[in-house]
């Protein structure tokens, strides 16, 4: 089971930490060498998240067994190929295709890989290990930031993409070998499990708390991704923080590694609603801190940002499953979809605003505002969840 868990962690590091997020530390060098503007960078980011959205929708249709293993392995190939391919091209059209393919691949690896690893851990009675799987995202972010910091000046932006793709090819081989899906075992229980569950206890999938959580998660996707796309570029534009760009991204990754475990513990202690609201407030502060132009604030910003975005995903999924009353698969699918839409939308206006104003301040204010509005929606959801359900008189008909 240790090998399966390691394979899953590496897969997330390859697809999410590098394939998806290495764009952030490499972006300033790409802009300096090619003249890529903030609006173009925002478009490339949105195309990547569009690919993720499409891939997330398709991943839910992949059957268990050999097909799921084959699709997962195909996604691994597409991820490392699209990462290395960025170094072979220098045009927006080719970059756009590669970022879209990278998004497709990251969705397949994230959704199918996690499912296969969690299934394997469940069969072995190792569910307590589940939280460690998500550390792969932070590991990949930290590793890509370290690589660019150490080698970026020597290799240039093309060499960064090429060598990261090569490293991911070697690391991804472990995931290829260790993460597989056995054929499904037909049984009455399995048949029952395949039947769509009905919400238990009268809980509605259209309940106010669940709708408010979904709206908040959409805003989180739109807000967090602005920093996730431009953090290093933001720091590089200010003389006081220019030397901290890649180092701050490493701090982001290091803070992200334990964040899922930390916020899950906070959810057990404070309650899921309160912990989720607190995570939003902390993240909004992290988004705004780079506006001060202070080096210390930049490092704290990276830590707060990295220490919350995976935790918010963990808490939101947990709360969504709790509110679903037995229809958790549908709720998680809906949350993933709206989060993906938010990620597609967020970078586009941010990039346009930066291109027109020459400053990231308005984009950061907008991103923080989206996250804070999400916190207000969660506060309303918490209040709605505490309200007693209306009692219906026995035998009462329509009024």
Tab-separated table of C-alpha atoms in Angstrom:
chain	number	residue	atom	x	y	z
A	1	UNK	CA	0.000	0.000	0.000
A	2	UNK	CA	2.911	2.357	0.573
A	3	UNK	CA	3.862	2.114	-3.100
A	4	UNK	CA	0.299	2.888	-4.205
A	5	UNK	CA	0.185	5.952	-1.953
A	6	UNK	CA	3.588	7.155	-3.177
A	7	UNK	CA	2.479	6.623	-6.772
A	8	UNK	CA	-0.595	8.775	-6.149
A	9	UNK	CA	1.416	11.524	-4.447
A	10	UNK	CA	3.898	11.592	-7.347
A	11	UNK	CA	1.069	11.682	-9.887
A	12	UNK	CA	-0.429	14.767	-8.243
A	13	UNK	CA	3.017	16.388	-8.058
A	14	UNK	CA	3.566	15.749	-11.787
A	15	UNK	CA	0.133	16.796	-13.051
A	16	UNK	CA	-0.913	19.524	-10.620
A	17	UNK	CA	2.229	20.850	-8.939
A	18	UNK	CA	4.299	20.946	-12.151
A	19	UNK	CA	2.061	20.423	-15.197
A	20	UNK	CA	-0.515	22.884	-13.975
A	21	UNK	CA	1.323	25.309	-11.691
A	22	UNK	CA	4.913	25.480	-13.035
A	23	UNK	CA	3.522	28.126	-15.388
A	24	UNK	CA	3.544	30.564	-12.451
A	25	UNK	CA	7.305	30.666	-11.683
A	26	UNK	CA	8.292	30.378	-15.366
A	27	UNK	CA	5.900	33.108	-16.542
A	28	UNK	CA	8.133	36.149	-15.818
A	29	UNK	CA	10.990	34.734	-17.910
A	30	UNK	CA	8.572	33.905	-20.725
A	31	UNK	CA	7.242	37.462	-20.636
A	32	UNK	CA	10.704	39.003	-20.658
A	33	UNK	CA	11.912	36.857	-23.561
A	34	UNK	CA	8.818	36.770	-25.761
A	35	UNK	CA	6.864	39.924	-24.903
A	36	UNK	CA	3.918	37.904	-23.618
A	37	UNK	CA	1.560	40.354	-21.913
A	38	UNK	CA	-0.509	39.865	-18.782
A	39	UNK	CA	-3.649	39.557	-20.912
A	40	UNK	CA	-2.054	36.764	-22.941
A	41	UNK	CA	-0.858	35.050	-19.776
A	42	UNK	CA	-4.378	35.250	-18.371
A	43	UNK	CA	-5.747	33.697	-21.559
A	44	UNK	CA	-3.256	30.816	-21.376
A	45	UNK	CA	-4.182	30.218	-17.747
A	46	UNK	CA	-7.882	30.192	-18.585
A	47	UNK	CA	-7.313	27.713	-21.429
A	48	UNK	CA	-5.525	25.434	-18.972
A	49	UNK	CA	-8.466	25.585	-16.572
A	50	UNK	CA	-10.908	25.115	-19.432
A	51	UNK	CA	-9.075	21.884	-20.217
A	52	UNK	CA	-9.333	20.897	-16.576
A	53	UNK	CA	-13.071	21.599	-16.595
A	54	UNK	CA	-13.652	19.523	-19.739
A	55	UNK	CA	-11.446	16.741	-18.399
A	56	UNK	CA	-13.294	16.706	-15.077
A	57	UNK	CA	-16.595	16.229	-16.876
A	58	UNK	CA	-15.182	13.400	-18.987
A	59	UNK	CA	-13.364	11.645	-16.150
A	60	UNK	CA	-16.660	10.848	-14.454
A	61	UNK	CA	-17.657	8.702	-17.455
A	62	UNK	CA	-14.583	6.417	-17.355
A	63	UNK	CA	-15.496	2.887	-16.197
A	64	UNK	CA	-13.543	1.010	-13.542
A	65	UNK	CA	-10.891	-1.578	-14.285
A	66	UNK	CA	-8.492	-1.717	-17.222
A	67	UNK	CA	-10.096	1.248	-18.970
A	68	UNK	CA	-9.571	3.529	-15.976
A	69	UNK	CA	-5.936	2.433	-15.729
A	70	UNK	CA	-5.396	3.052	-19.453
A	71	UNK	CA	-6.950	6.522	-19.359
A	72	UNK	CA	-4.901	7.416	-16.276
A	73	UNK	CA	-1.682	6.342	-18.018
A	74	UNK	CA	-2.638	8.249	-21.161
A	75	UNK	CA	-3.153	11.335	-19.021
A	76	UNK	CA	0.333	10.879	-17.524
A	77	UNK	CA	1.832	10.830	-21.028
A	78	UNK	CA	-0.172	13.890	-22.046
A	79	UNK	CA	0.893	15.754	-18.905
A	80	UNK	CA	4.652	15.283	-19.312
A	81	UNK	CA	4.445	15.814	-23.083
A	82	UNK	CA	2.523	19.077	-22.792
A	83	UNK	CA	4.927	20.291	-20.099
A	84	UNK	CA	8.048	19.608	-22.170
A	85	UNK	CA	6.304	20.822	-25.325
A	86	UNK	CA	6.060	24.362	-23.961
A	87	UNK	CA	9.835	24.626	-24.444
A	88	UNK	CA	9.636	23.724	-28.125
A	89	UNK	CA	7.152	26.433	-29.106
A	90	UNK	CA	6.939	30.214	-28.917
A	91	UNK	CA	3.505	31.121	-30.291
A	92	UNK	CA	0.220	31.788	-28.530
A	93	UNK	CA	-1.686	29.247	-30.626
A	94	UNK	CA	0.674	26.370	-29.791
A	95	UNK	CA	0.943	27.441	-26.149
A	96	UNK	CA	-2.833	27.591	-25.919
A	97	UNK	CA	-3.217	24.043	-27.240
A	98	UNK	CA	-0.543	22.721	-24.884
A	99	UNK	CA	-2.028	24.460	-21.820
A	100	UNK	CA	-5.468	23.093	-22.721
A	101	UNK	CA	-4.043	19.565	-23.073
A	102	UNK	CA	-2.213	19.999	-19.769
A	103	UNK	CA	-5.506	20.899	-18.133
A	104	UNK	CA	-7.225	17.846	-19.609
A	105	UNK	CA	-4.398	15.634	-18.375
A	106	UNK	CA	-4.337	17.126	-14.883
A	107	UNK	CA	-8.067	16.504	-14.498
A	108	UNK	CA	-7.704	12.888	-15.576
A	109	UNK	CA	-4.791	12.275	-13.243
A	110	UNK	CA	-6.347	14.148	-10.333
A	111	UNK	CA	-9.775	12.537	-10.493
A	112	UNK	CA	-8.918	9.025	-11.714
A	113	UNK	CA	-5.630	8.745	-9.817
A	114	UNK	CA	-7.161	9.850	-6.534
A	115	UNK	CA	-10.092	7.490	-7.044
A	116	UNK	CA	-7.832	4.497	-7.693
A	117	UNK	CA	-5.543	5.251	-4.754
A	118	UNK	CA	-8.433	5.846	-2.341
A	119	UNK	CA	-10.115	2.640	-3.512
A	120	UNK	CA	-6.896	0.707	-2.959
A	121	UNK	CA	-6.420	2.186	0.512
A	122	UNK	CA	-10.025	1.372	1.390
A	123	UNK	CA	-9.621	-2.241	0.306
A	124	UNK	CA	-6.548	-2.501	2.528
A	125	UNK	CA	-8.254	-0.811	5.463
A	126	UNK	CA	-5.856	2.162	5.268
A	127	UNK	CA	-8.370	5.013	4.976
A	128	UNK	CA	-6.416	6.897	7.669
A	129	UNK	CA	-3.715	7.492	5.038
A	130	UNK	CA	-6.109	9.356	2.704
A	131	UNK	CA	-5.073	12.848	3.788
A	132	UNK	CA	-1.450	12.280	2.817
A	133	UNK	CA	-2.371	11.827	-0.836
A	134	UNK	CA	-3.055	15.543	-1.360
A	135	UNK	CA	0.432	16.518	-0.217
A	136	UNK	CA	1.575	15.778	-3.761
A	137	UNK	CA	0.214	19.098	-5.048
A	138	UNK	CA	2.322	21.102	-2.591
A	139	UNK	CA	5.371	18.953	-3.223
A	140	UNK	CA	5.134	19.600	-6.948
A	141	UNK	CA	4.692	23.355	-6.456
A	142	UNK	CA	7.672	23.562	-4.099
A	143	UNK	CA	9.828	21.406	-6.370
A	144	UNK	CA	9.039	23.444	-9.486
A	145	UNK	CA	9.737	26.682	-7.634
A	146	UNK	CA	13.065	25.347	-6.378
A	147	UNK	CA	14.023	24.100	-9.834
A	148	UNK	CA	13.282	27.444	-11.502
A	149	UNK	CA	15.095	29.356	-8.736
A	150	UNK	CA	18.226	27.224	-9.099
A	151	UNK	CA	18.278	26.607	-12.833
A	152	UNK	CA	16.128	29.286	-14.450
A	153	UNK	CA	18.940	31.721	-15.224
A	154	UNK	CA	21.115	28.939	-16.642
A	155	UNK	CA	18.503	27.153	-18.724
A	156	UNK	CA	16.155	29.961	-19.715
A	157	UNK	CA	12.396	29.542	-19.878
A	158	UNK	CA	12.615	26.938	-22.662
A	159	UNK	CA	15.080	24.822	-20.697
A	160	UNK	CA	12.885	25.070	-17.595
A	161	UNK	CA	9.919	23.532	-19.425
A	162	UNK	CA	12.033	20.878	-21.161
A	163	UNK	CA	13.869	19.707	-18.065
A	164	UNK	CA	10.770	19.764	-15.880
A	165	UNK	CA	9.078	17.588	-18.493
A	166	UNK	CA	12.031	15.195	-18.431
A	167	UNK	CA	12.051	15.014	-14.624
A	168	UNK	CA	8.306	14.409	-14.595
A	169	UNK	CA	8.729	11.594	-17.109
A	170	UNK	CA	11.034	9.745	-14.729
A	171	UNK	CA	8.891	10.454	-11.679
A	172	UNK	CA	5.679	9.607	-13.524
A	173	UNK	CA	7.028	6.137	-14.268
A	174	UNK	CA	6.477	5.300	-10.595
A	175	UNK	CA	2.830	6.294	-10.867
A	176	UNK	CA	2.487	4.325	-14.101
A	177	UNK	CA	3.731	1.165	-12.382
A	178	UNK	CA	2.147	1.513	-8.948
A	179	UNK	CA	-1.285	3.079	-9.553
A	180	UNK	CA	-3.627	0.642	-11.278
A	181	UNK	CA	-7.271	-0.305	-11.036
A	182	UNK	CA	-8.286	-3.965	-10.628
A	183	UNK	CA	-11.362	-5.217	-12.493
A	184	UNK	CA	-14.603	-4.475	-10.638
A	185	UNK	CA	-15.981	-7.371	-8.611
A	186	UNK	CA	-19.660	-7.945	-9.435
A	187	UNK	CA	-21.797	-8.313	-6.345
A	188	UNK	CA	-25.169	-7.356	-5.046
A	189	UNK	CA	-23.505	-4.719	-2.895
A	190	UNK	CA	-21.686	-3.341	-5.893
A	191	UNK	CA	-24.911	-3.214	-7.852
A	192	UNK	CA	-26.545	-1.375	-5.027
A	193	UNK	CA	-23.632	1.010	-4.832
A	194	UNK	CA	-24.056	1.804	-8.503
A	195	UNK	CA	-27.610	2.935	-7.930
A	196	UNK	CA	-27.894	6.670	-7.467
A	197	UNK	CA	-28.407	7.351	-3.830
A	198	UNK	CA	-31.312	9.403	-2.620
A	199	UNK	CA	-30.711	12.105	-0.096
A	200	UNK	CA	-31.224	10.739	3.368
A	201	UNK	CA	-33.312	12.342	6.076
A	202	UNK	CA	-35.140	14.560	3.624
A	203	UNK	CA	-32.033	16.574	2.749
A	204	UNK	CA	-32.460	18.265	-0.633
A	205	UNK	CA	-29.716	18.756	-3.160
A	206	UNK	CA	-31.263	22.201	-3.661
A	207	UNK	CA	-31.136	23.126	0.009
A	208	UNK	CA	-30.076	26.660	0.862
A	209	UNK	CA	-26.879	25.634	2.728
A	210	UNK	CA	-25.706	23.500	-0.184
A	211	UNK	CA	-26.484	26.166	-2.777
A	212	UNK	CA	-24.635	28.790	-0.726
A	213	UNK	CA	-21.624	26.464	-0.363
A	214	UNK	CA	-21.622	25.901	-4.129
A	215	UNK	CA	-21.724	29.640	-4.894
A	216	UNK	CA	-18.929	30.275	-2.384
A	217	UNK	CA	-16.833	27.534	-3.991
A	218	UNK	CA	-17.329	29.113	-7.417
A	219	UNK	CA	-16.078	32.461	-6.086
A	220	UNK	CA	-13.122	30.736	-4.417
A	221	UNK	CA	-12.151	29.233	-7.756
A	222	UNK	CA	-12.330	32.637	-9.445
A	223	UNK	CA	-10.460	34.441	-6.656
A	224	UNK	CA	-7.658	32.105	-5.627
A	225	UNK	CA	-6.525	31.424	-9.162
A	226	UNK	CA	-5.481	35.039	-9.777
A	227	UNK	CA	-2.684	34.675	-7.215
A	228	UNK	CA	-2.086	31.120	-8.413
A	229	UNK	CA	-1.397	32.453	-11.912
A	230	UNK	CA	0.415	35.735	-11.267
A	231	UNK	CA	2.099	35.576	-7.837
A	232	UNK	CA	5.681	35.356	-9.114
A	233	UNK	CA	5.005	37.929	-11.854
A	234	UNK	CA	3.517	40.282	-9.234
A	235	UNK	CA	6.605	40.076	-7.051
A	236	UNK	CA	8.943	40.470	-10.032
A	237	UNK	CA	7.346	43.812	-10.944
A	238	UNK	CA	8.379	45.446	-7.637
A	239	UNK	CA	12.078	46.146	-6.954
A	240	UNK	CA	11.721	45.343	-3.244
A	241	UNK	CA	10.356	41.848	-3.894
A	242	UNK	CA	11.800	40.999	-7.318
A	243	UNK	CA	14.392	38.583	-5.899
A	244	UNK	CA	11.755	36.720	-3.896
A	245	UNK	CA	9.638	35.494	-6.826
A	246	UNK	CA	10.668	31.843	-7.070
A	247	UNK	CA	11.438	31.613	-3.343
A	248	UNK	CA	7.907	32.790	-2.539
A	249	UNK	CA	6.505	30.120	-4.843
A	250	UNK	CA	8.530	27.509	-2.958
A	251	UNK	CA	7.012	28.814	0.277
A	252	UNK	CA	3.586	28.424	-1.327
A	253	UNK	CA	4.291	24.770	-2.095
A	254	UNK	CA	5.775	24.007	1.312
A	255	UNK	CA	2.770	25.589	3.039
A	256	UNK	CA	0.413	23.638	0.800
A	257	UNK	CA	1.895	20.239	1.692
A	258	UNK	CA	0.302	19.895	5.160
A	259	UNK	CA	-2.604	22.280	4.589
A	260	UNK	CA	-5.217	19.632	3.872
A	261	UNK	CA	-4.376	17.804	7.084
A	262	UNK	CA	-4.258	21.014	9.134
A	263	UNK	CA	-7.583	22.370	7.927
A	264	UNK	CA	-9.261	18.984	8.278
A	265	UNK	CA	-8.205	19.060	11.939
A	266	UNK	CA	-9.519	22.627	12.214
A	267	UNK	CA	-12.823	21.449	10.786
A	268	UNK	CA	-13.111	18.775	13.457
A	269	UNK	CA	-12.297	21.287	16.203
A	270	UNK	CA	-14.182	24.386	15.053
A	271	UNK	CA	-16.839	22.846	12.864
A	272	UNK	CA	-16.720	22.741	9.073
A	273	UNK	CA	-18.550	26.016	8.459
A	274	UNK	CA	-16.391	28.039	10.855
A	275	UNK	CA	-13.160	26.487	9.634
A	276	UNK	CA	-14.108	27.157	6.005
A	277	UNK	CA	-14.982	30.786	6.722
A	278	UNK	CA	-11.697	31.232	8.590
A	279	UNK	CA	-9.747	29.716	5.681
A	280	UNK	CA	-11.398	32.185	3.274
A	281	UNK	CA	-10.514	35.148	5.493
A	282	UNK	CA	-6.904	34.003	5.829
A	283	UNK	CA	-6.613	33.487	2.080
A	284	UNK	CA	-8.068	36.941	1.309
A	285	UNK	CA	-5.416	38.486	3.555
A	286	UNK	CA	-2.735	36.506	1.733
A	287	UNK	CA	-4.011	37.707	-1.651
A	288	UNK	CA	-3.836	41.371	-0.591
A	289	UNK	CA	-0.443	41.383	1.161
A	290	UNK	CA	1.730	41.728	-1.994
A	291	UNK	CA	0.167	45.163	-2.539
A	292	UNK	CA	2.297	46.466	0.348
A	293	UNK	CA	5.491	45.888	-1.632
A	294	UNK	CA	7.268	44.638	1.473
A	295	UNK	CA	9.488	41.525	1.229
A	296	UNK	CA	8.256	40.105	4.543
A	297	UNK	CA	4.646	40.605	3.462
A	298	UNK	CA	5.385	38.754	0.209
A	299	UNK	CA	6.679	35.704	2.090
A	300	UNK	CA	3.724	35.761	4.505
A	301	UNK	CA	1.371	36.111	1.524
A	302	UNK	CA	2.834	33.006	-0.107
A	303	UNK	CA	2.504	31.036	3.136
A	304	UNK	CA	-1.091	32.118	3.730
A	305	UNK	CA	-2.069	31.428	0.136
A	306	UNK	CA	-0.358	28.038	-0.033
A	307	UNK	CA	-1.662	27.128	3.401
A	308	UNK	CA	-5.311	27.628	2.466
A	309	UNK	CA	-6.233	26.716	-1.100
A	310	UNK	CA	-5.935	22.938	-0.691
A	311	UNK	CA	-7.473	23.171	2.776
A	312	UNK	CA	-10.509	24.955	1.309
A	313	UNK	CA	-10.915	22.153	-1.234
A	314	UNK	CA	-10.703	19.537	1.527
A	315	UNK	CA	-13.210	21.317	3.787
A	316	UNK	CA	-15.631	22.107	0.958
A	317	UNK	CA	-15.734	18.504	-0.239
A	318	UNK	CA	-16.207	17.252	3.319
A	319	UNK	CA	-19.014	19.729	3.995
A	320	UNK	CA	-20.618	19.010	0.638
A	321	UNK	CA	-20.687	15.285	1.390
A	322	UNK	CA	-22.192	16.026	4.802
A	323	UNK	CA	-24.924	18.217	3.335
A	324	UNK	CA	-25.677	15.856	0.449
A	325	UNK	CA	-27.528	13.332	2.587
A	326	UNK	CA	-26.245	10.374	0.587
A	327	UNK	CA	-25.731	11.936	-2.853
A	328	UNK	CA	-22.077	12.840	-2.331
A	329	UNK	CA	-20.947	11.861	-5.836
A	330	UNK	CA	-23.354	14.334	-7.425
A	331	UNK	CA	-22.409	17.094	-4.996
A	332	UNK	CA	-18.652	16.634	-5.484
A	333	UNK	CA	-19.192	16.637	-9.246
A	334	UNK	CA	-21.142	19.899	-9.005
A	335	UNK	CA	-18.523	21.489	-6.760
A	336	UNK	CA	-15.731	20.450	-9.118
A	337	UNK	CA	-17.633	21.914	-12.070
A	338	UNK	CA	-18.303	25.332	-10.501
A	339	UNK	CA	-14.737	25.541	-9.172
A	340	UNK	CA	-13.487	24.843	-12.678
A	341	UNK	CA	-15.733	27.555	-14.110
A	342	UNK	CA	-14.396	30.013	-11.569
A	343	UNK	CA	-10.827	29.162	-12.540
A	344	UNK	CA	-11.628	29.707	-16.217
A	345	UNK	CA	-13.216	33.087	-15.581
A	346	UNK	CA	-10.807	34.533	-12.991
A	347	UNK	CA	-7.542	35.003	-14.957
A	348	UNK	CA	-9.161	36.636	-18.008
A	349	UNK	CA	-10.378	39.927	-16.488
A	350	UNK	CA	-7.355	40.005	-14.180
A	351	UNK	CA	-4.973	39.835	-17.141
A	352	UNK	CA	-6.910	42.477	-19.096
A	353	UNK	CA	-6.954	44.850	-16.100
A	354	UNK	CA	-3.200	44.459	-15.579
A	355	UNK	CA	-2.492	45.003	-19.276
A	356	UNK	CA	-4.520	48.246	-19.273
A	357	UNK	CA	-3.434	49.682	-15.919
A	358	UNK	CA	0.087	48.347	-15.635
A	359	UNK	CA	-0.618	47.338	-12.040
A	360	UNK	CA	-1.793	44.167	-10.317
A	361	UNK	CA	-3.515	46.045	-7.479
A	362	UNK	CA	-7.002	46.109	-8.987
A	363	UNK	CA	-6.769	42.426	-9.943
A	364	UNK	CA	-5.733	41.503	-6.403
A	365	UNK	CA	-8.533	43.610	-4.908
A	366	UNK	CA	-11.040	41.875	-7.166
A	367	UNK	CA	-9.688	38.430	-6.293
A	368	UNK	CA	-9.777	39.134	-2.562
A	369	UNK	CA	-13.291	40.551	-2.883
A	370	UNK	CA	-14.477	37.344	-4.563
A	371	UNK	CA	-13.038	35.240	-1.735
A	372	UNK	CA	-14.543	37.537	0.922
A	373	UNK	CA	-17.987	37.424	-0.700
A	374	UNK	CA	-17.587	33.647	-0.605
A	375	UNK	CA	-16.969	33.898	3.141
A	376	UNK	CA	-20.185	35.911	3.537
A	377	UNK	CA	-22.109	33.272	1.597
A	378	UNK	CA	-20.655	30.606	3.872
A	379	UNK	CA	-21.742	32.631	6.918
A	380	UNK	CA	-25.267	32.713	5.492
A	381	UNK	CA	-25.046	28.991	4.768
A	382	UNK	CA	-23.990	28.291	8.336
A	383	UNK	CA	-26.978	30.256	9.600
A	384	UNK	CA	-29.345	28.461	7.205
A	385	UNK	CA	-27.973	25.079	8.242
A	386	UNK	CA	-28.797	25.802	11.896
A	387	UNK	CA	-32.417	26.663	11.171
A	388	UNK	CA	-34.814	23.846	12.073
A	389	UNK	CA	-36.495	22.141	9.154
A	390	UNK	CA	-40.199	23.090	8.810
A	391	UNK	CA	-42.552	20.524	10.262
A	392	UNK	CA	-45.238	19.106	8.024
A	393	UNK	CA	-48.502	17.951	9.591
A	394	UNK	CA	-49.271	14.280	9.052
A	395	UNK	CA	-51.843	13.834	6.350
A	396	UNK	CA	-51.678	17.453	5.276
A	397	UNK	CA	-52.222	18.058	1.590
A	398	UNK	CA	-51.449	20.968	-0.649
A	399	UNK	CA	-52.831	24.250	0.657
